Amino acid sequence: MKPMTSAAVAALVCLLVLAPITAVMAQAGWPERLGGADWEALRFTLFQAVLSALLSGVLAVPVARALARRRFWGHGALVLLMGAPFILPVIVAVLGLLAVFGRAGVLNTALGAMDLPPVQVYGLHGVVLAHVFFNLPLATRLLLQGWGAIPAERFKLAEALGMRPRDVLRFLEWPMLKERLPGVLLVIFLICLSSFAVALTLGGGPRATTLELAIYQAFRLEFDLGRAAGLALVQLVLVLGAGLFALRVASVSGFGAGLSPGRPLPWAQSPWLRLQDAAVLTLSASFVAAPLAMVVWRGLPRILALPDVVLSAAGASLVLALASTVLCLAAAFALASARRGWAEMTGLLGLAISPLVLGTGLFLLINPYYNPAALALPVTALVNALMALPFALRVLAPEYARVERDYGALADSLGMRGLARFRLLLWPQMRVSLGFAAGLTAALSMGDLGVITLFADAEQATLPLQVYRLMGAYRMDDAAGAALLLLGLSFALFALFDWGGRRGA
Amino acid sequence: MGLELDNITIRQGAFELRANWQIAPQSRVAIIGPSGAGKSTLLAAIAGFLEPAEGRILWRENDITKAPPSARPVAMLFQDGNLFPHLTVWQNAALGVHPGLKLTAQNKDDVASALARVGLAGYEQRKPSELSGGQQSRIALARVLLQDKALILLDEPFAALGPALKGEMLELVGEIAAERSATVLMVSHDPRDAESIADEIILVADGQAQPPRKTAELFANPPAALKAYLGTR
């Protein structure tokens, strides 16, 4: 691809991020208009993010450790299951978590039967619970890579030296954890800072409102664009600051390919430790699988009798997801082709700005000239593409570099340029990663519940928004059916693209 | 005149290599010298993968210093990565005719006869990985044949093959070059290859690619740099 193309795409991405930020800043003025409630939102945002990161990261250590040192039937499936939350729509997870931990959920029913007081799922508990649900598996996969990166010879050496599990922890595992855990915690902290859909559904109220949720409330409930912009500015500084800090401190390693050592690591065979690992794995697997199973269980009776609004929302979401995928992959491919640091940095911009800040800015830009609701779907597609760009780029950039390193000179010497180079070299060599990146992008966009809440009027909805509205209307059966449809569509999109890439490759 | 390097200097960081000589059309020239001396770098400059800091490269009096690799009269075989593993034998060879595989009926006949020429008739639809190392080299040679360029550059493409197979391939290169009246310029680690194939030798050492000298003459009376490279024989 010509350098001009990548530079143009990079400029476009920058413009897409910077123009809304400028609009937000122009509208916000100085944050003197922010009141006590706003600072409370800032405090809660930070507090829940720290708590979620610590809990996810620390709990992931024994899970990853057990996965690293045991081999059993279903080991691969369990690692795969740990990857599922990454592409799981937040609203689906929330419904699943409510079915397990909610007021009438499985857990409280069991507690009630034993005459124990019920657990509370709304507020800080619920927000942190949902964040741990999403990020414990992520942290597990990232740490599992860490265990995989310890050379097997070292474990053999440890065994030959007669090290006990405690010594292995001290000399082999702890140094790895010390190196990797801070990065993992930072990634999760960063993700939780921009939490919107979780806070929207499980938080709320003066004591459990994140900044992103506060932006939405200022927007939709108070119609106070100035206050929304002020909050967006605070959120922008927060996420940008944390993002830059994370970049400096640790190399953020994406979402974890879930690599694990080929063989079980030969230590810790005592019955006590085996029991401990079995308990850890059972608990964590149930924690991830139970909400998913509940979504399927509750949704099945309704899946064939869904109201028309749900079906049309599903159609809109499919179109939206495919549009984001095309946009995102085209941009990621163009940026990857530059094979330069600046191109990768441009792609990371999506991580440095939260969807609702971007949405606020775009709304401010569009509002004077055009009805924002009429552009709800195109804007959402664009924002979703931008948000998925860092992940797609993470997958494609190293692959592009590999292909050019291995075959670039040969293709140059034969004069393969433009479309011929794509068709005969890049596509066949990169189709596996292109399929994977497309699957990720499509699933993420399919399940997104963010910007659309700012733009959509009552007439239009994406599937996640429709599920949320059904929940708000206490039509829980329909919500469960729609959630199952959303779950199926998200996973099917991912599987289809991923399979398409792998097929025959 | 064939290939002319007019006072070129190649720089890569602290590394520097100079050359100022010409070689006649249809000659067979081996480039020898200690590893790290810049043999591959020299070839890369001639093929257009890196631009010399100073000087000009000419082919038949035409300045090609700034021409992109595919616009030069050059067919090159690298140390490895000479085939696309995802394409068939036929596609790999046919890329020598058209970089987008748009072939006329006449072109297709040419591809068929080139594959037959290197002994690969019947293997058209296979993938390179299904073939032996020697056969893989033959695919690349079929492509060189189809590229029909006046200058064939070999950067030790047969280094991974055994001595007998390597000899066979070099012989095939010689035949192809003779049929097409092409000039061959090859990097070699093995003085015996140089002696058996090349009429002339370019010695690369101490930041200099020396002018070509007749092979027999050079080996009969080796200069100090060559003695140091060869050791005592």
XYZ file of C-alpha atoms in Angstrom:
738
model
C 0.000 0.000 0.000
C 1.243 3.474 -0.778
C 2.649 5.492 2.154
C 0.193 8.254 1.215
C -2.751 6.006 2.027
C -1.526 5.156 5.513
C -0.705 8.785 6.219
C -4.172 9.822 5.041
C -5.836 7.186 7.239
C -3.715 8.233 10.212
C -4.707 11.866 9.635
C -8.370 10.883 9.379
C -8.237 8.907 12.633
C -6.548 11.830 14.383
C -9.179 14.196 13.045
C -11.964 11.890 14.196
C -10.556 11.948 17.703
C -9.346 15.531 17.904
C -12.356 17.302 16.385
C -14.795 15.949 19.023
C -12.275 16.710 21.789
C -11.988 20.277 20.544
C -15.762 20.566 20.462
C -15.970 19.258 24.029
C -13.308 21.675 25.242
C -14.922 24.639 23.523
C -18.257 23.831 25.101
C -16.933 22.982 28.545
C -14.980 26.104 29.277
C -13.477 25.725 32.731
C -14.895 23.005 34.941
C -16.165 25.511 37.530
C -19.645 24.421 36.580
C -19.014 20.988 38.009
C -20.740 20.378 41.298
C -20.289 18.011 44.211
C -22.072 15.174 42.474
C -19.584 15.365 39.620
C -16.600 15.061 41.899
C -18.367 12.175 43.605
C -18.575 10.525 40.161
C -14.839 11.028 39.667
C -14.128 9.526 43.074
C -16.363 6.528 42.382
C -14.863 6.002 38.921
C -11.366 5.799 40.374
C -12.385 3.722 43.381
C -14.295 1.058 41.458
C -11.550 0.855 38.808
C -8.837 0.312 41.417
C -10.954 -2.255 43.250
C -11.901 -4.091 40.041
C -8.297 -4.189 38.832
C -6.949 -5.453 42.145
C -9.608 -8.124 42.565
C -9.376 -9.353 38.954
C -5.585 -9.352 38.906
C -5.045 -10.983 42.280
C -7.742 -13.626 41.785
C -6.354 -14.436 38.333
C -2.996 -15.507 39.783
C -4.161 -18.850 41.272
C -6.391 -19.513 38.241
C -3.614 -18.966 35.716
C -1.234 -20.942 37.918
C -3.607 -23.894 38.070
C -4.134 -23.776 34.287
C -0.391 -23.652 33.739
C 0.534 -26.617 35.907
C -2.362 -28.989 35.242
C -3.539 -30.863 32.180
C -6.960 -32.446 32.152
C -9.828 -33.229 29.859
C -11.352 -29.915 28.775
C -8.241 -27.850 29.518
C -8.317 -26.244 26.068
C -12.042 -25.567 26.345
C -11.509 -23.847 29.689
C -8.818 -21.568 28.234
C -11.223 -20.810 25.372
C -14.010 -20.060 27.863
C -11.697 -17.529 29.511
C -11.567 -15.752 26.153
C -15.336 -15.573 25.771
C -16.031 -12.536 27.990
C -13.828 -10.407 25.734
C -16.405 -10.530 22.952
C -19.429 -10.925 25.222
C -21.899 -7.999 25.035
C -21.949 -6.219 28.402
C -25.729 -6.181 28.567
C -25.840 -9.969 28.124
C -23.328 -10.466 30.902
C -25.321 -8.164 33.148
C -28.487 -10.160 32.572
C -26.593 -13.363 33.291
C -25.067 -11.952 36.458
C -28.483 -10.740 37.623
C -29.883 -14.224 37.038
C -27.175 -15.659 39.274
C -26.536 -12.932 41.846
C -29.670 -10.775 41.551
C -32.525 -10.414 44.020
C -34.434 -13.397 42.618
C -31.285 -15.071 41.339
C -29.924 -18.537 41.921
C -27.618 -17.486 44.737
C -30.197 -15.556 46.768
C -32.765 -18.316 46.309
C -30.258 -20.747 47.762
C -29.361 -18.347 50.595
C -33.039 -17.787 51.319
C -33.631 -21.516 51.552
C -30.920 -21.618 54.219
C -32.454 -18.626 56.032
C -29.440 -16.478 55.235
C -29.700 -12.779 54.350
C -29.662 -12.019 50.610
C -26.681 -10.438 48.860
C -27.079 -7.060 47.208
C -26.069 -6.792 43.549
C -26.770 -3.145 42.745
C -24.319 -0.378 43.505
C -20.582 -0.751 44.040
C -20.859 -4.525 44.580
C -22.567 -5.085 41.273
C -20.271 -2.827 39.281
C -17.168 -4.489 40.681
C -18.700 -7.949 40.302
C -19.376 -7.349 36.614
C -15.916 -5.906 36.063
C -14.327 -8.908 37.709
C -16.502 -11.150 35.554
C -15.071 -9.500 32.446
C -11.509 -8.965 33.572
C -10.659 -11.984 35.691
C -10.650 -14.149 32.532
C -8.662 -11.488 30.650
C -6.085 -11.309 33.435
C -5.962 -15.104 33.548
C -5.132 -15.318 29.854
C -2.514 -12.582 30.077
C -0.854 -14.239 33.071
C -1.051 -17.659 31.451
C 1.119 -16.230 28.695
C 3.547 -15.221 31.412
C 3.737 -18.776 32.696
C 4.145 -19.973 29.123
C 7.059 -17.587 28.708
C 9.052 -19.227 31.499
C 11.288 -21.733 29.696
C 10.375 -25.338 30.495
C 14.059 -26.043 31.181
C 13.888 -23.821 34.249
C 11.123 -25.924 35.724
C 13.126 -29.055 34.972
C 16.116 -27.476 36.642
C 13.985 -26.557 39.649
C 12.800 -30.141 39.832
C 16.348 -31.470 39.550
C 17.393 -29.178 42.368
C 14.548 -30.523 44.499
C 12.696 -27.212 44.820
C 9.384 -27.312 46.619
C 6.366 -25.452 45.198
C 7.116 -22.605 47.581
C 10.641 -22.286 46.156
C 9.347 -22.451 42.583
C 6.987 -19.608 43.431
C 9.827 -17.580 44.857
C 12.462 -18.159 42.199
C 10.493 -18.714 38.997
C 6.923 -17.509 39.280
C 7.259 -14.447 41.465
C 9.829 -12.726 39.196
C 7.482 -13.282 36.254
C 4.490 -11.966 38.190
C 6.437 -8.951 39.386
C 7.164 -8.137 35.770
C 3.715 -8.791 34.311
C 1.145 -8.140 37.005
C 1.543 -4.327 37.060
C 0.838 -4.196 33.326
C -2.194 -6.439 33.695
C -3.556 -4.338 36.573
C -3.066 -1.152 34.575
C -4.895 -2.538 31.540
C -7.884 -3.537 33.663
C -7.823 -0.234 35.536
C -7.869 1.554 32.189
C -10.757 -0.546 30.867
C -12.808 0.018 34.033
C -12.233 3.781 33.974
C -14.419 3.978 30.869
C -17.095 1.703 32.235
C -20.490 2.792 31.016
C -22.904 -0.045 30.293
C -22.091 -1.846 33.549
C -22.591 1.308 35.585
C -25.753 2.116 33.635
C -27.351 -1.207 34.494
C -25.883 -2.153 37.871
C -24.761 1.205 39.267
C -26.514 4.512 39.262
C -27.657 6.699 42.116
C -25.422 9.273 43.726
C -23.122 6.669 45.217
C -22.475 4.458 42.203
C -22.175 6.679 39.135
C -19.099 6.629 36.930
C -18.073 9.664 34.932
C -19.222 7.995 31.724
C -22.634 7.393 33.265
C -22.710 10.967 34.557
C -22.054 12.227 31.009
C -24.996 10.173 29.785
C -27.254 11.441 32.567
C -26.310 15.077 31.994
C -27.059 14.455 28.341
C -30.250 12.454 28.333
C -31.893 13.296 31.642
C -30.881 16.924 32.204
C -30.245 18.000 28.586
C -27.325 19.975 29.957
C -24.765 19.866 27.155
C -22.391 22.195 29.004
C -22.246 19.931 32.026
C -21.894 16.840 29.827
C -18.968 18.510 28.078
C -17.389 19.449 31.410
C -17.640 15.863 32.616
C -16.311 14.635 29.283
C -13.288 16.886 29.755
C -12.595 15.396 33.192
C -13.002 11.892 31.793
C -10.717 12.734 28.873
C -7.928 13.965 31.142
C -8.357 10.929 33.392
C -8.231 8.275 30.650
C -5.529 10.044 28.669
C -3.404 10.453 31.786
C -3.833 6.838 32.830
C -3.233 5.676 29.245
C -0.002 7.623 28.883
C 1.117 6.367 32.271
C 0.336 2.779 31.228
C 2.283 3.188 27.993
C 5.294 4.449 29.933
C 5.195 1.891 32.689
C 4.295 -1.311 30.905
C 3.945 -2.577 27.408
C 0.258 -3.358 27.177
C 0.039 -6.717 25.504
C -3.434 -6.725 24.037
C -5.970 -9.273 25.125
C -3.831 -12.387 25.482
C -3.674 -15.107 22.881
C -4.244 -17.634 25.645
C -0.980 -19.412 25.009
C -0.072 -21.922 27.597
C 2.844 -24.293 27.965
C 2.554 -27.324 25.704
C 3.020 -29.732 28.562
C 1.970 -29.553 32.190
C 4.711 -28.076 34.238
C 6.256 -30.836 36.332
C 5.826 -29.589 39.832
C 3.303 -29.403 42.608
C 1.956 -32.947 42.448
C 1.012 -33.175 46.128
C -2.643 -34.134 46.767
C -3.264 -30.933 48.721
C -2.089 -28.742 45.833
C -4.057 -30.771 43.305
C -7.166 -30.291 45.398
C -6.465 -26.575 45.676
C -6.092 -26.223 41.900
C -9.217 -28.261 41.254
C -11.198 -26.002 43.583
C -9.798 -22.817 42.018
C -10.583 -24.002 38.495
C -14.073 -25.218 39.360
C -14.928 -21.937 41.053
C -13.562 -19.719 38.299
C -15.098 -21.802 35.526
C -18.492 -21.695 37.230
C -18.154 -17.971 37.806
C -17.699 -17.407 34.063
C -19.975 -20.154 32.779
C -22.945 -19.868 35.153
C -24.138 -16.425 33.974
C -23.757 -17.543 30.348
C -25.709 -20.705 31.060
C -28.425 -18.681 32.786
C -28.779 -16.398 29.752
C -29.287 -19.450 27.576
C -31.661 -21.060 30.072
C -33.840 -17.981 30.581
C -33.721 -16.930 26.962
C -34.547 -20.223 25.264
C -38.299 -20.215 25.962
C -38.646 -16.803 24.276
C -36.143 -17.004 21.456
C -38.739 -18.052 18.881
C -41.374 -15.551 19.993
C -39.423 -12.327 20.029
C -41.309 -9.087 19.374
C -40.751 -7.312 16.055
C -38.859 -4.423 17.681
C -36.228 -6.922 18.790
C -35.879 -8.422 15.333
C -35.565 -5.055 13.605
C -33.023 -3.985 16.235
C -31.091 -7.183 15.528
C -31.094 -6.338 11.823
C -29.837 -2.815 12.531
C -27.111 -4.204 14.790
C -25.935 -6.671 12.144
C -25.620 -3.938 9.528
C -23.874 -1.753 12.086
C -21.433 -4.496 13.052
C -20.537 -5.249 9.439
C -20.078 -1.559 8.636
C -17.756 -1.091 11.643
C -15.830 -4.177 10.638
C -15.216 -2.928 7.116
C -14.202 0.535 8.364
C -12.010 -0.775 11.144
C -10.209 -3.387 9.055
C -9.573 -1.015 6.179
C -8.081 1.517 8.610
C -6.101 -1.110 10.520
C -4.729 -2.563 7.295
C -3.683 0.845 5.986
C -2.027 1.728 9.300
C -0.314 -1.669 9.546
C 1.071 -1.222 6.032
C 3.019 1.840 7.152
C 5.057 -0.355 9.529
C 5.957 2.718 11.546
C 5.640 3.673 15.197
C 3.424 6.657 14.469
C 0.884 4.472 12.713
C 0.588 2.154 15.711
C 0.296 5.126 18.054
C -2.535 6.494 15.937
C -4.343 3.214 16.333
C -3.987 3.417 20.095
C -5.882 6.722 20.166
C -9.045 4.655 20.425
C -7.870 3.439 23.826
C -7.048 6.932 25.022
C -10.516 8.338 24.595
C -13.743 6.922 25.940
C -16.751 6.263 23.697
C -19.029 8.681 25.534
C -16.515 11.521 25.347
C -16.234 10.892 21.628
C -20.013 10.667 21.370
C -20.491 13.921 23.277
C -18.055 15.694 20.987
C -19.639 14.330 17.825
C -23.072 15.290 19.104
C -21.860 18.852 19.747
C -20.372 18.985 16.248
C -23.426 17.604 14.465
C -26.221 19.193 16.519
C -26.091 22.734 15.086
C -26.354 21.462 11.507
C -28.256 18.236 11.499
C -30.548 16.094 13.611
C -28.149 13.833 15.568
C -30.764 11.095 15.903
C -30.863 10.722 12.134
C -27.155 9.907 12.208
C -27.321 7.577 15.241
C -26.313 4.409 13.399
C -23.557 5.843 11.158
C -21.976 7.640 14.122
C -22.145 4.480 16.248
C -20.556 2.454 13.453
C -17.761 4.977 13.183
C -17.110 5.137 16.928
C -17.228 1.357 17.247
C -14.709 1.035 14.421
C -12.430 3.502 16.169
C -12.767 1.657 19.490
C -11.914 -1.697 17.918
C -8.988 -0.236 15.952
C -6.334 -0.801 18.659
C -7.231 -4.490 18.882
C -7.391 -5.017 15.124
C -4.086 -3.228 14.710
C -2.540 -5.320 17.462
C -3.442 -8.427 15.478
C -2.603 -7.182 11.979
C 0.516 -5.046 12.416
C 2.902 -7.856 13.455
C 1.511 -10.111 10.732
C 1.917 -7.451 8.053
C 5.486 -6.884 9.214
C 6.199 -10.625 9.111
C 4.887 -11.048 5.561
C 6.873 -8.070 4.294
C 10.002 -9.268 6.083
C 9.748 -12.775 4.657
C 8.458 -12.104 1.141
C 8.669 -8.344 0.544
C 11.936 -8.451 -1.373
C 10.747 -11.259 -3.645
C 7.491 -9.427 -4.375
C 9.419 -6.216 -5.058
C 11.812 -7.938 -7.416
C 8.862 -9.382 -9.351
C 7.105 -6.011 -9.438
C 4.033 -7.136 -7.459
C 2.245 -3.917 -6.481
C -1.194 -2.713 -5.455
C -3.990 -5.169 -5.947
C -1.750 -7.964 -7.266
C 0.363 -7.777 -4.113
C -2.743 -7.902 -1.942
C -4.379 -10.733 -3.849
C -1.329 -12.949 -4.323
C 0.704 -12.215 -1.201
C -0.936 -10.277 1.634
C -4.405 -11.831 1.564
C -3.307 -15.483 1.444
C -0.641 -14.900 4.089
C -2.742 -12.747 6.422
C -6.197 -14.243 6.052
C -6.074 -16.044 9.402
C -5.297 -12.862 11.299
C -7.623 -10.794 9.111
C -10.434 -13.229 9.922
C -9.628 -13.106 13.626
C -9.466 -9.294 13.650
C -12.717 -9.055 11.697
C -14.403 -11.450 14.120
C -13.256 -9.420 17.126
C -14.369 -6.140 15.590
C -17.751 -7.458 14.488
C -18.502 -9.015 17.878
C -17.357 -5.936 19.812
C -19.468 -3.675 17.622
C -22.465 -6.000 17.759
C -22.488 -5.941 21.554
C -21.648 -2.283 22.105
C -23.933 -0.263 24.311
C -22.366 3.182 24.426
C -22.630 6.020 21.961
C -25.944 4.737 20.646
C -27.575 5.678 23.968
C -26.658 9.321 23.364
C -27.886 9.491 19.777
C -30.838 7.163 19.378
C -34.413 8.423 19.651
C -37.290 6.205 20.763
C -37.851 4.985 17.204
C -34.477 3.358 16.669
C -32.364 0.908 18.577
C -29.526 -1.507 18.316
C -30.047 -4.922 19.824
C -28.103 -4.163 23.034
C -30.090 -0.936 23.476
C -33.316 -2.856 22.887
C -32.363 -5.375 25.578
C -31.689 -2.480 27.947
C -35.064 -0.896 27.166
C -36.871 -4.189 27.746
C -35.100 -4.497 31.096
C -36.128 -0.947 31.956
C -39.726 -1.832 31.105
C -39.472 -4.908 33.368
C -40.229 -7.196 30.421
C -37.617 -9.623 31.699
C -38.727 -12.601 29.606
C -38.438 -10.669 26.369
C -35.170 -9.173 27.588
C -33.824 -12.675 28.266
C -34.861 -13.884 24.804
C -33.326 -10.835 23.123
C -30.158 -11.248 25.180
C -29.822 -14.830 24.009
C -30.250 -13.674 20.410
C -27.569 -11.032 20.974
C -25.243 -13.580 22.551
C -25.771 -15.963 19.638
C -25.253 -13.272 16.993
C -22.088 -11.899 18.620
C -20.455 -15.296 18.968
C -21.674 -16.372 15.532
C -20.164 -13.281 13.892
C -16.866 -13.924 15.600
C -16.880 -17.628 14.768
C -17.899 -17.021 11.153
C -15.134 -14.520 10.408
C -12.575 -16.523 12.323
C -13.555 -19.707 10.499
C -13.578 -17.891 7.154
C -10.010 -16.799 7.786
C -8.808 -20.225 8.841
C -10.650 -22.206 6.207
C -8.161 -23.697 3.783
C -5.352 -21.547 5.113
C 29.549 -2.910 -21.889
C 27.287 -4.917 -19.629
C 27.062 -4.009 -15.946
C 29.039 -1.016 -14.775
C 29.528 0.154 -11.200
C 30.774 3.692 -11.528
C 32.577 4.693 -8.323
C 29.806 3.549 -6.005
C 29.919 3.708 -2.225
C 27.390 1.767 -0.178
C 26.930 2.858 3.407
C 25.027 1.105 6.180
C 25.757 2.726 9.516
C 29.504 2.431 10.026
C 29.844 -0.156 7.247
C 31.188 1.036 3.902
C 31.777 -0.749 0.630
C 33.262 0.692 -2.552
C 33.276 -0.641 -6.064
C 34.418 0.712 -9.399
C 34.446 -1.790 -12.247
C 32.502 -3.255 -15.131
C 31.722 -6.729 -16.377
C 31.145 -7.858 -19.932
C 27.772 -9.183 -21.094
C 27.235 -12.926 -20.760
C 30.089 -13.405 -18.343
C 29.804 -15.610 -15.239
C 31.158 -13.866 -12.207
C 31.504 -15.221 -8.674
C 31.677 -12.901 -5.678
C 33.750 -14.342 -2.863
C 35.056 -13.033 0.413
C 34.822 -13.440 4.180
C 31.386 -13.361 5.753
C 30.279 -9.892 6.724
C 32.455 -8.347 4.018
C 29.389 -7.176 2.089
C 28.826 -9.730 -0.693
C 25.053 -9.791 -0.231
C 25.011 -6.023 0.251
C 26.685 -5.567 -3.110
C 24.105 -7.789 -4.775
C 21.260 -5.955 -3.014
C 22.539 -2.655 -4.398
C 22.704 -4.036 -7.941
C 19.189 -5.508 -7.570
C 17.840 -2.178 -6.283
C 17.039 -3.044 -2.676
C 19.362 -0.394 -1.352
C 20.604 2.770 -2.932
C 24.334 3.540 -3.003
C 25.324 6.687 -1.148
C 27.495 7.753 -4.058
C 28.157 6.740 -7.639
C 26.061 5.250 -10.422
C 25.014 1.800 -11.580
C 24.691 1.376 -15.336
C 23.414 -1.364 -17.578
C 24.374 -1.048 -21.237
C 25.179 2.627 -20.656
C 21.747 3.288 -19.079
C 21.744 4.699 -15.549
C 19.621 2.377 -13.369
C 20.789 3.722 -9.990
C 17.319 4.985 -9.077
C 15.192 2.321 -10.798
C 12.956 0.125 -8.585
C 13.955 -3.569 -8.413
C 11.342 -4.811 -10.858
C 12.291 -2.216 -13.485
C 15.913 -3.401 -13.590
C 17.206 -6.023 -16.005
C 17.634 -8.278 -12.990
C 16.261 -11.654 -11.897
C 17.360 -12.433 -8.367
C 17.384 -15.528 -6.192
C 17.732 -14.896 -2.466
C 19.263 -17.059 0.242
C 15.758 -18.167 1.150
C 12.178 -17.084 0.597
C 12.333 -17.517 -3.180
C 8.850 -19.006 -3.384
C 5.439 -18.051 -2.057
C 4.373 -21.076 0.003
C 0.649 -20.347 -0.446
C 0.828 -20.383 -4.260
C 1.109 -23.426 -6.502
C 4.185 -24.400 -8.486
C 2.519 -23.048 -11.627
C 1.587 -19.725 -10.004
C 5.059 -19.272 -8.553
C 6.646 -19.782 -11.945
C 4.050 -17.712 -13.815
C 4.774 -14.687 -11.587
C 7.910 -14.364 -13.706
C 5.678 -13.496 -16.681
C 3.204 -11.142 -15.018
C 3.204 -9.913 -11.390
C -0.600 -10.130 -11.253
C -0.819 -13.518 -13.026
C -2.658 -12.095 -16.045
C -1.461 -14.451 -18.749
C -2.213 -14.806 -22.444
C -2.487 -18.221 -24.081
C 1.039 -17.769 -25.424
C 2.276 -16.931 -21.900
C 0.675 -20.102 -20.572
C 2.508 -22.173 -23.152
C 5.724 -20.473 -22.078
C 5.085 -21.358 -18.428
C 4.413 -24.959 -19.358
C 7.602 -25.258 -21.361
C 9.655 -23.500 -18.649
C 8.391 -25.984 -16.061
C 9.117 -28.835 -18.452
C 12.590 -27.384 -19.074
C 13.484 -27.639 -15.365
C 11.891 -31.078 -15.072
C 8.714 -30.152 -13.221
C 6.054 -31.058 -15.784
C 3.181 -32.677 -13.923
C 3.825 -30.795 -10.662
C 1.922 -27.637 -11.697
C -0.851 -27.794 -9.090
C 1.318 -28.804 -6.128
C 2.356 -26.459 -3.335
C 6.113 -25.915 -2.906
C 6.057 -27.588 0.512
C 5.020 -30.865 -1.132
C 8.226 -30.898 -3.164
C 11.845 -31.646 -2.255
C 14.475 -28.969 -1.726
C 15.970 -29.549 -5.156
C 12.562 -29.362 -6.831
C 11.798 -26.131 -4.978
C 14.982 -24.652 -6.410
C 13.822 -25.753 -9.843
C 10.551 -23.823 -9.446
C 12.522 -20.667 -8.732
C 14.740 -21.360 -11.734
C 11.704 -21.834 -13.962
C 10.578 -18.392 -12.853
C 14.024 -16.921 -13.617
C 13.755 -18.497 -17.053
C 10.349 -16.841 -17.581
C 11.467 -13.462 -16.246
C 13.891 -13.443 -19.164
C 16.188 -10.810 -17.644
C 19.680 -10.079 -18.878
C 21.263 -10.263 -15.440
C 20.820 -13.190 -13.053
C 21.862 -12.557 -9.444
C 22.297 -15.488 -7.080
C 22.701 -14.807 -3.356
C 23.587 -18.389 -2.402
C 20.091 -19.743 -3.084
C 21.314 -23.336 -3.066
C 23.285 -23.184 0.178
C 20.868 -25.538 1.929
C 21.243 -28.262 -0.706
C 23.818 -31.030 -0.631
C 26.990 -30.690 -2.756
C 25.760 -32.901 -5.613
C 22.385 -31.187 -5.856
C 24.004 -27.779 -5.611
C 26.307 -28.637 -8.502
C 23.313 -29.770 -10.518
C 21.476 -26.500 -9.882
C 24.475 -24.358 -10.781
C 24.798 -26.322 -13.977
C 21.136 -25.638 -14.744
C 21.698 -21.927 -14.061
C 24.616 -22.044 -16.504
C 22.436 -23.624 -19.185
C 19.619 -21.131 -18.650
C 22.036 -18.231 -18.787
C 23.537 -19.590 -22.028
C 20.097 -20.060 -23.619
C 19.053 -16.542 -22.682
C 22.444 -14.888 -23.232
C 22.284 -13.669 -19.653
C 25.032 -12.472 -17.353
C 25.358 -14.362 -14.055
C 26.603 -12.784 -10.851
C 26.697 -15.150 -7.881
C 27.750 -14.927 -4.268
C 29.653 -17.978 -3.147
C 31.189 -19.298 0.028
C 32.800 -22.185 -1.714
C 35.917 -21.479 -3.826
C 35.269 -24.766 -5.668
C 31.929 -23.453 -7.004
C 33.699 -20.351 -8.124
C 36.406 -22.334 -9.854
C 33.995 -24.671 -11.633
C 31.363 -22.171 -12.790
C 32.818 -18.706 -12.959
C 35.066 -17.192 -15.606
C 35.800 -14.283 -13.340
C 35.981 -13.576 -9.619
C 35.209 -10.451 -7.629
C 36.874 -10.463 -4.250
C 35.062 -8.516 -1.537
C 37.210 -7.659 1.463
C 38.256 -4.693 3.583
C 35.492 -2.403 2.336
C 36.350 -2.963 -1.325
C 34.722 -4.999 -4.070
C 37.739 -5.480 -6.268
C 37.523 -5.507 -10.076
C 36.848 -8.940 -11.603
C 39.852 -11.095 -12.434
C 40.124 -14.273 -14.441
C 39.443 -17.207 -12.164
C 42.424 -19.369 -13.087
C 44.775 -16.417 -12.912
C 43.493 -15.347 -9.526
C 43.733 -18.757 -7.906
C 47.194 -19.356 -9.378
C 48.470 -16.158 -7.853
C 46.166 -15.114 -5.006
C 46.545 -11.646 -3.432
C 46.947 -11.344 0.337
C 43.238 -10.807 1.067
C 42.296 -13.933 -0.884
C 45.041 -15.953 0.808
C 43.719 -14.907 4.178
C 40.201 -15.940 3.163
C 41.180 -19.271 1.639
C 43.643 -20.224 4.356
C 46.276 -22.758 3.340
C 44.986 -25.160 0.770
